[in-house]
Short mmCIF file of C-alpha atoms in Angstrom, two decimals:
data_model
loop_
_atom_site.label_atom_id
_atom_site.label_comp_id
_atom_site.label_asym_id
_atom_site.label_seq_id
_atom_site.Cartn_x
_atom_site.Cartn_y
_atom_site.Cartn_z
CA MET A 95 -3.15 -13.51 -37.24
CA ARG A 96 -0.40 -11.36 -38.65
CA SER A 97 1.31 -12.69 -41.69
CA LEU A 98 4.73 -14.09 -41.08
CA LEU A 99 5.98 -11.63 -43.67
CA HIS A 100 5.42 -8.83 -41.18
CA GLN A 101 7.27 -10.48 -38.43
CA PRO A 102 10.88 -9.52 -37.54
CA ALA A 103 13.46 -11.31 -39.65
CA ILE A 104 14.55 -13.34 -36.60
CA LEU A 105 11.16 -15.05 -36.52
CA ARG A 106 10.81 -15.60 -40.25
CA THR A 107 13.63 -18.23 -40.22
CA ALA A 108 12.40 -21.16 -42.20
CA LEU A 109 13.44 -24.70 -41.77
CA PRO A 110 14.42 -27.08 -44.57
CA VAL A 111 11.50 -29.53 -45.04
CA HIS A 112 13.49 -32.47 -43.66
CA SER A 113 14.15 -30.59 -40.42
CA LEU A 114 10.43 -30.38 -39.69
CA ASN A 115 10.24 -34.13 -39.44
CA LEU A 116 6.75 -33.89 -40.98
CA ARG A 117 6.28 -37.62 -40.87
CA THR A 118 6.84 -37.73 -37.14
CA MET A 119 4.51 -34.74 -36.70
CA ALA A 120 1.81 -36.26 -38.79
CA THR A 121 1.88 -39.60 -36.88
CA ALA A 122 2.18 -38.17 -33.41
CA SER A 123 -1.06 -39.53 -31.81
CA SER A 124 -2.03 -36.32 -30.05
CA LEU A 125 -0.72 -33.73 -32.57
CA LEU A 126 -3.81 -32.98 -34.69
CA PHE A 127 -3.58 -30.82 -37.72
CA PRO A 128 -6.36 -30.29 -40.32
CA SER A 129 -6.25 -33.00 -43.00
CA VAL A 130 -4.55 -30.93 -45.78
CA SER A 131 -1.93 -32.01 -48.19
CA LEU A 132 1.19 -30.04 -48.73
CA ASN A 133 0.10 -29.50 -52.33
CA LYS A 134 -2.93 -27.67 -51.10
CA LEU A 135 -0.83 -25.68 -48.74
CA SER A 136 0.94 -24.07 -51.70
CA SER A 137 -2.13 -21.84 -52.04
CA SER A 138 -1.30 -18.63 -50.16
CA ARG A 139 -4.96 -18.39 -48.99
CA ASN A 140 -4.88 -21.90 -47.52
CA ALA A 141 -1.37 -21.33 -46.07
CA SER A 142 -2.24 -18.16 -44.27
CA SER A 143 -5.49 -19.52 -42.86
CA LEU A 144 -3.74 -22.57 -41.42
CA GLY A 145 -0.76 -20.68 -40.00
CA PHE A 146 1.70 -22.03 -42.50
CA SER A 147 4.05 -20.10 -44.76
CA VAL A 148 5.32 -22.01 -47.77
CA THR A 149 8.32 -20.74 -49.73
CA ARG A 150 10.04 -22.49 -52.60
CA SER A 151 11.91 -25.43 -50.93
CA ARG A 152 11.21 -24.40 -47.30
CA VAL A 153 8.30 -24.62 -44.99
CA SER A 154 8.07 -22.52 -41.85
CA MET A 155 5.38 -23.05 -39.24
CA SER A 156 3.62 -20.49 -37.10
CA LEU A 157 1.29 -22.68 -35.09
CA SER A 158 -1.72 -20.64 -34.20
CA THR A 159 -4.35 -21.71 -31.74
CA GLU A 160 -6.68 -22.31 -34.63
CA SER A 161 -4.36 -24.68 -36.47
CA GLN A 162 -3.65 -27.00 -33.54
CA THR A 163 -6.15 -28.92 -31.50
CA ALA A 164 -3.66 -30.59 -29.21
CA ILE A 165 0.09 -30.78 -28.91
CA ASN A 166 1.90 -33.87 -27.68
CA ASP A 167 4.49 -32.39 -25.29
CA SER A 168 6.81 -35.27 -25.93
CA LEU A 169 6.98 -34.48 -29.72
CA PHE A 170 10.70 -33.68 -29.48
CA ALA A 171 11.56 -36.40 -26.99
CA HIS A 172 13.78 -38.33 -29.41
CA TYR A 173 15.45 -35.41 -31.03
CA LYS A 174 18.88 -35.96 -32.70
CA PRO A 175 20.89 -32.73 -32.60
CA SER A 176 23.48 -31.81 -35.15
CA SER A 177 23.71 -28.08 -34.93
CA ALA A 178 22.75 -25.87 -31.95
CA PHE A 179 22.27 -22.25 -31.13
CA LEU A 180 23.20 -21.42 -27.49
CA PHE A 181 22.15 -18.21 -25.82
CA PRO A 182 23.83 -16.63 -22.75
CA GLY A 183 22.25 -15.62 -19.47
CA GLN A 184 22.54 -12.79 -17.01
CA GLY A 185 26.22 -12.00 -16.27
CA ALA A 186 27.35 -12.04 -19.86
CA GLN A 187 26.65 -8.36 -20.38
CA ALA A 188 29.54 -6.00 -21.10
CA ILE A 189 29.91 -2.31 -22.04
CA GLY A 190 30.05 -1.96 -25.78
CA MET A 191 27.70 -4.84 -26.65
CA GLY A 192 25.23 -4.00 -29.41
CA GLN A 193 27.52 -1.55 -31.20
CA GLU A 194 28.47 -3.96 -33.94
CA ALA A 195 24.77 -4.74 -34.55
CA GLN A 196 24.21 -1.21 -35.79
CA SER A 197 25.90 -2.14 -39.06
CA VAL A 198 23.01 -4.42 -39.98
CA ALA A 199 19.62 -2.92 -40.46
CA ALA A 200 17.62 -5.90 -39.11
CA ALA A 201 19.75 -6.04 -36.02
CA ALA A 202 19.59 -2.29 -35.38
CA ASP A 203 15.84 -2.45 -35.83
CA LEU A 204 15.51 -4.73 -32.80
CA TYR A 205 16.99 -2.10 -30.60
CA THR A 206 14.62 0.51 -31.95
CA LYS A 207 11.65 -1.70 -31.18
CA ALA A 208 13.09 -2.46 -27.76
CA ASN A 209 13.19 1.21 -26.96
CA HIS A 210 9.46 1.53 -27.48
CA ILE A 211 8.69 -1.47 -25.33
CA LEU A 212 11.09 -0.65 -22.57
CA GLY A 213 10.64 3.10 -22.46
CA TYR A 214 14.37 3.90 -22.48
CA ASP A 215 17.34 3.87 -24.87
CA LEU A 216 18.61 0.33 -24.43
CA LEU A 217 21.39 0.68 -26.98
CA ASP A 218 22.83 3.73 -25.25
CA ILE A 219 23.16 1.81 -22.01
CA CYS A 220 24.59 -1.27 -23.73
CA VAL A 221 27.24 0.82 -25.57
CA ASN A 222 28.01 3.54 -22.99
CA GLY A 223 26.88 2.19 -19.63
CA PRO A 224 27.40 3.06 -16.88
CA LYS A 225 28.37 -0.45 -15.87
CA GLU A 226 26.40 -0.38 -12.62
CA LYS A 227 23.29 0.40 -14.61
CA LEU A 228 23.88 -2.25 -17.26
CA ASP A 229 24.62 -4.88 -14.56
CA SER A 230 21.28 -4.33 -12.83
CA THR A 231 18.80 -7.16 -13.25
CA VAL A 232 16.12 -4.99 -14.79
CA ILE A 233 18.48 -3.74 -17.49
CA SER A 234 20.86 -6.70 -18.13
CA GLN A 235 18.17 -9.19 -18.89
CA PRO A 236 16.51 -7.19 -21.69
CA ALA A 237 19.93 -6.10 -22.95
CA ILE A 238 21.20 -9.65 -23.28
CA TYR A 239 17.96 -10.86 -24.89
CA VAL A 240 18.01 -8.17 -27.58
CA THR A 241 21.75 -8.34 -28.20
CA SER A 242 21.68 -12.11 -28.60
CA LEU A 243 18.94 -11.99 -31.16
CA ALA A 244 20.80 -9.12 -32.89
CA ALA A 245 23.72 -11.48 -33.17
CA VAL A 246 21.49 -13.91 -35.19
CA GLU A 247 20.87 -11.10 -37.66
CA LEU A 248 24.65 -10.41 -37.95
CA LEU A 249 25.20 -14.08 -38.67
CA ARG A 250 22.37 -14.04 -41.22
CA VAL A 251 24.19 -11.44 -43.46
CA ARG A 252 27.53 -13.24 -43.19
CA GLU A 253 28.51 -15.46 -46.13
CA GLY A 254 26.92 -18.84 -45.41
CA GLY A 255 25.04 -17.41 -42.42
CA GLU A 256 21.55 -18.13 -43.69
CA GLN A 257 22.56 -21.74 -44.38
CA ILE A 258 23.90 -22.03 -40.77
CA ILE A 259 20.70 -20.60 -39.36
CA ASN A 260 18.54 -22.99 -41.41
CA SER A 261 20.64 -26.00 -40.36
CA VAL A 262 20.10 -25.40 -36.60
CA ASP A 263 17.91 -28.25 -35.22
CA VAL A 264 18.06 -27.51 -31.45
CA THR A 265 18.47 -24.51 -29.27
CA CYS A 266 18.78 -23.59 -25.60
CA GLY A 267 19.83 -20.79 -23.34
CA LEU A 268 21.35 -20.43 -19.85
CA SER A 269 18.51 -19.23 -17.49
CA LEU A 270 17.45 -15.94 -19.17
CA GLY A 271 18.81 -17.40 -22.44
CA GLU A 272 15.92 -19.85 -22.53
CA TYR A 273 13.58 -16.95 -23.45
CA THR A 274 16.01 -16.01 -26.26
CA ALA A 275 16.03 -19.57 -27.51
CA LEU A 276 12.21 -19.74 -27.47
CA ALA A 277 12.04 -16.49 -29.46
CA PHE A 278 14.49 -17.84 -32.01
CA ALA A 279 12.43 -21.05 -32.25
CA GLY A 280 9.26 -19.08 -32.95
CA ALA A 281 7.43 -19.95 -29.67
CA PHE A 282 6.66 -16.21 -29.28
CA SER A 283 7.33 -12.96 -31.11
CA PHE A 284 10.44 -10.80 -30.41
CA GLU A 285 8.16 -8.20 -28.89
CA ASP A 286 6.27 -10.56 -26.61
CA GLY A 287 9.53 -12.22 -25.51
CA LEU A 288 11.00 -8.84 -24.59
CA LYS A 289 7.92 -7.91 -22.59
CA LEU A 290 8.26 -11.15 -20.64
CA VAL A 291 11.95 -10.62 -20.08
CA LYS A 292 11.35 -7.07 -18.89
CA LEU A 293 8.76 -8.30 -16.38
CA ARG A 294 10.97 -11.21 -15.39
CA GLY A 295 13.88 -8.88 -14.57
CA GLU A 296 11.60 -6.51 -12.58
CA ALA A 297 10.01 -9.33 -10.71
CA MET A 298 13.32 -10.98 -9.82
CA GLN A 299 14.75 -7.63 -8.69
CA ALA A 300 11.77 -7.10 -6.40
CA ALA A 301 12.08 -10.59 -4.92
CA ALA A 302 15.77 -10.00 -4.29
CA ASP A 303 15.04 -6.65 -2.59
CA ALA A 304 12.60 -8.40 -0.20
CA ALA A 305 15.30 -10.46 1.54
CA LYS A 306 19.06 -10.29 1.89
CA SER A 307 20.48 -13.01 -0.35
CA ALA A 308 23.31 -13.71 -2.76
CA MET A 309 25.01 -16.22 -5.09
CA VAL A 310 28.54 -17.62 -5.10
CA SER A 311 30.39 -19.91 -7.54
CA ILE A 312 32.23 -22.84 -5.99
CA ILE A 313 35.24 -23.69 -8.18
CA GLY A 314 37.13 -27.02 -8.12
CA LEU A 315 34.66 -29.36 -6.50
CA ASP A 316 32.25 -31.94 -7.94
CA SER A 317 28.54 -31.58 -7.36
CA GLU A 318 28.46 -34.10 -4.51
CA LYS A 319 31.12 -32.22 -2.63
CA VAL A 320 29.33 -28.91 -3.20
CA GLN A 321 26.11 -30.42 -1.85
CA GLN A 322 28.01 -31.58 1.23
CA LEU A 323 29.46 -28.05 1.59
CA CYS A 324 25.83 -26.65 1.48
CA ASP A 325 24.72 -29.13 4.12
CA ALA A 326 27.57 -28.04 6.37
CA ALA A 327 26.83 -24.39 5.89
CA ASN A 328 23.18 -24.93 6.56
CA GLN A 329 23.94 -26.36 9.99
CA GLU A 330 25.33 -22.94 10.97
CA VAL A 331 22.40 -20.70 9.95
CA GLU A 332 18.71 -20.26 10.47
CA GLU A 333 16.17 -21.65 7.99
CA ALA A 334 15.71 -18.33 6.31
CA ASP A 335 19.37 -18.16 5.37
CA LYS A 336 19.86 -21.71 4.09
CA VAL A 337 21.70 -22.35 0.75
CA GLN A 338 21.41 -24.78 -2.11
CA ILE A 339 23.00 -25.47 -5.47
CA ALA A 340 21.25 -23.15 -7.91
CA ASN A 341 23.30 -23.61 -11.13
CA TYR A 342 24.71 -26.99 -12.17
CA LEU A 343 27.00 -25.38 -14.77
CA CYS A 344 29.78 -27.85 -15.51
CA PRO A 345 32.24 -30.13 -13.68
CA GLY A 346 34.08 -28.10 -11.13
CA ASN A 347 31.77 -25.00 -11.32
CA TYR A 348 28.55 -24.89 -9.41
CA ALA A 349 26.68 -21.84 -8.25
CA VAL A 350 25.20 -21.79 -4.72
CA SER A 351 22.32 -19.45 -3.76
CA GLY A 352 20.77 -18.52 -0.45
CA GLY A 353 20.51 -16.12 2.39
CA LEU A 354 23.43 -13.74 2.93
CA LYS A 355 24.56 -15.42 6.16
CA GLY A 356 24.27 -18.84 4.49
CA ILE A 357 26.42 -17.66 1.61
CA GLU A 358 29.05 -16.37 3.99
CA ALA A 359 29.03 -19.67 5.80
CA ALA A 360 29.41 -21.62 2.46
CA GLU A 361 32.44 -19.41 1.52
CA ALA A 362 34.03 -20.23 4.84
CA GLU A 363 33.30 -23.93 4.52
CA ALA A 364 34.77 -24.01 0.99
CA LYS A 365 38.32 -23.76 2.44
CA SER A 366 37.79 -26.99 4.52
CA PHE A 367 36.33 -28.77 1.54
CA LYS A 368 39.45 -27.76 -0.48
CA ALA A 369 37.62 -25.83 -3.10
CA ARG A 370 40.08 -24.05 -5.47
CA MET A 371 38.22 -20.80 -5.04
CA THR A 372 34.92 -19.01 -4.52
CA VAL A 373 33.64 -16.20 -6.62
CA ARG A 374 30.71 -14.01 -5.35
CA LEU A 375 28.45 -13.32 -8.29
CA ALA A 376 27.39 -9.83 -9.25
CA VAL A 377 23.52 -10.56 -9.18
CA ALA A 378 20.79 -9.06 -7.12
CA GLY A 379 20.05 -12.11 -5.05
CA ALA A 380 19.49 -15.84 -4.67
CA PHE A 381 18.22 -16.70 -8.19
CA HIS A 382 16.82 -20.21 -8.85
CA THR A 383 15.77 -20.78 -5.27
CA SER A 384 12.66 -20.27 -3.15
CA PHE A 385 13.90 -16.72 -2.56
CA MET A 386 12.45 -15.94 -6.01
CA GLU A 387 8.99 -17.27 -5.10
CA PRO A 388 7.41 -13.73 -5.08
CA ALA A 389 8.29 -13.48 -8.73
CA VAL A 390 6.42 -16.61 -9.75
CA SER A 391 2.86 -15.19 -9.60
CA ARG A 392 3.76 -12.18 -11.69
CA LEU A 393 5.43 -14.41 -14.28
CA GLU A 394 2.41 -16.76 -14.28
CA SER A 395 0.06 -13.87 -15.00
CA ALA A 396 2.25 -12.49 -17.75
CA LEU A 397 2.72 -15.93 -19.38
CA ALA A 398 -1.01 -16.61 -19.21
CA ALA A 399 -1.68 -13.47 -21.25
CA THR A 400 0.96 -14.28 -23.83
CA GLU A 401 0.50 -16.19 -26.99
CA ILE A 402 2.97 -19.10 -26.97
CA ARG A 403 3.20 -21.54 -29.85
CA SER A 404 4.86 -24.90 -30.18
CA PRO A 405 8.50 -24.24 -31.06
CA ARG A 406 9.55 -25.16 -34.63
CA ILE A 407 12.70 -27.00 -33.24
CA PRO A 408 13.49 -28.43 -29.78
CA VAL A 409 14.22 -25.90 -27.01
CA ILE A 410 15.87 -27.50 -24.01
CA SER A 411 14.43 -26.40 -20.62
CA ASN A 412 16.69 -25.29 -17.75
CA VAL A 413 14.30 -26.96 -15.32
CA ASP A 414 14.49 -30.60 -16.51
CA ALA A 415 16.99 -30.52 -19.44
CA GLN A 416 14.26 -31.72 -21.74
CA PRO A 417 12.48 -30.19 -24.82
CA HIS A 418 8.84 -29.32 -24.57
CA ALA A 419 6.37 -28.87 -27.37
CA ASP A 420 3.07 -28.06 -25.52
CA PRO A 421 2.58 -24.27 -25.06
CA ASP A 422 0.86 -24.70 -21.70
CA THR A 423 3.75 -26.85 -20.45
CA ILE A 424 6.21 -24.26 -21.64
CA LYS A 425 4.35 -21.61 -19.70
CA LYS A 426 4.46 -23.63 -16.46
CA ILE A 427 8.14 -24.47 -17.02
CA LEU A 428 9.07 -20.81 -17.47
CA ALA A 429 7.20 -19.87 -14.30
CA ARG A 430 9.03 -22.56 -12.31
CA GLN A 431 12.40 -21.72 -13.85
CA VAL A 432 13.23 -18.83 -11.49
CA THR A 433 12.89 -21.03 -8.41
CA SER A 434 14.38 -24.22 -9.87
CA PRO A 435 18.09 -25.15 -10.14
CA VAL A 436 19.55 -24.69 -13.67
CA GLN A 437 20.36 -28.11 -15.17
CA TRP A 438 22.90 -26.78 -17.68
CA GLU A 439 25.51 -29.52 -17.09
CA THR A 440 22.95 -32.22 -17.95
CA THR A 441 21.87 -30.25 -21.01
CA VAL A 442 25.39 -29.99 -22.33
CA LYS A 443 26.26 -33.59 -21.73
CA THR A 444 23.03 -34.81 -23.28
CA LEU A 445 23.53 -32.72 -26.41
CA LEU A 446 27.07 -33.98 -26.82
CA ALA A 447 26.05 -37.59 -26.08
CA LYS A 448 23.26 -37.33 -28.74
CA GLY A 449 25.87 -36.46 -31.33
CA LEU A 450 25.89 -32.71 -31.51
CA LYS A 451 28.48 -31.71 -34.11
CA SER A 452 28.51 -27.88 -34.24
CA SER A 453 27.40 -25.12 -31.88
CA TYR A 454 27.18 -21.35 -31.95
CA GLU A 455 27.07 -19.04 -28.94
CA LEU A 456 25.11 -15.95 -29.94
CA GLY A 457 25.36 -12.80 -27.93
CA PRO A 458 27.76 -11.19 -25.45
CA GLY A 459 30.56 -13.12 -23.69
CA LYS A 460 31.94 -16.62 -24.08
CA VAL A 461 30.70 -18.25 -20.91
CA ILE A 462 28.78 -20.99 -22.68
CA ALA A 463 31.71 -21.89 -24.94
CA GLY A 464 33.85 -22.26 -21.79
CA ILE A 465 31.37 -24.54 -20.21
CA PHE A 466 31.24 -26.78 -23.30
CA LYS A 467 34.99 -27.02 -23.34
CA ARG A 468 35.05 -28.04 -19.71
CA VAL A 469 32.61 -30.90 -20.48
CA ASP A 470 34.42 -31.88 -23.74
CA LYS A 471 37.62 -30.26 -24.85
CA SER A 472 36.95 -31.24 -28.47
CA ALA A 473 33.52 -29.57 -28.53
CA SER A 474 33.13 -27.07 -31.36
CA VAL A 475 31.57 -23.74 -30.32
CA GLU A 476 31.81 -20.59 -32.44
CA ASN A 477 31.03 -17.19 -30.84
CA ILE A 478 28.86 -14.72 -32.72
CA SER A 479 28.80 -11.42 -30.88
CA ALA A 480 26.97 -8.26 -31.71
#
């Protein structure tokens, strides 16, 4: 296993000892580590062989398959968030993103690595466009992933930035952003995450090309009304064009996905349901519905071949708004994610109800900050762009 010292800076982030909740991890009935004291772990030979890296007052974990016999998936079930990193999803992209990141070597290096993996100049498209190219699913997903992790490196060099990064005890991302969150939490390397995101974008684009479908945001209605709107629209179209709620974003903003005729029917029904407005989304097709089913098998194969470790902090899933610790469960969740509705509203409400005090949106746009404010006007969210 490669030493953590040779991993990108984004994955070398170490947690304060108290954040690891070592007592909880040691007593979790099905989380089995070798019987080794922390004093023994101070030996670099022991540390590297067990997948631990010990530095002064901090311990970071890279859980290899050799160092874990079993992982209790509910390890993070009782997490108590205080500081969160939030990562945007597709739609947050904008021409010019990534330019600021070139002022920081570690951030700029991520784009260089991305170019080798993707086979094209990602930074050039981010900075110069054209917009139509950047907005395409196959480009925008890798672009947002890389730029969001570059934003972490920009924060790292800011005064007090390292302290903020080390204080983060929960992370999540909107749809695509879940991959960014998992990379930040050390579940997989920057490179492996980018390869997954690249394939995800390609698979979702191919699934969208296979059938005429679309997405539309319904503004000004609660989720129950939007469901009724979908039911009404579905009475007017064939089975292949039916629609459903795909993104539960926040009160008054829910995205509906489905066949093109179904989306047109939903837009027409929105007037009778007194929606404030509808906004057709600039995406390739009906994401987070069965329309994306062709993408699942490709994702499952790629995930099966990827080393995924237990995250060092809770990463909240879009599928069930819960954190997962077991790598196999994470793989299944990620494969299901493209066909499952995004439970972002539940995620935000749960974090705030559990006492979340500070949040940082890292990457392009301010969509997530806007959602948090819709749920709780007093919520604190700082934007860190790149």
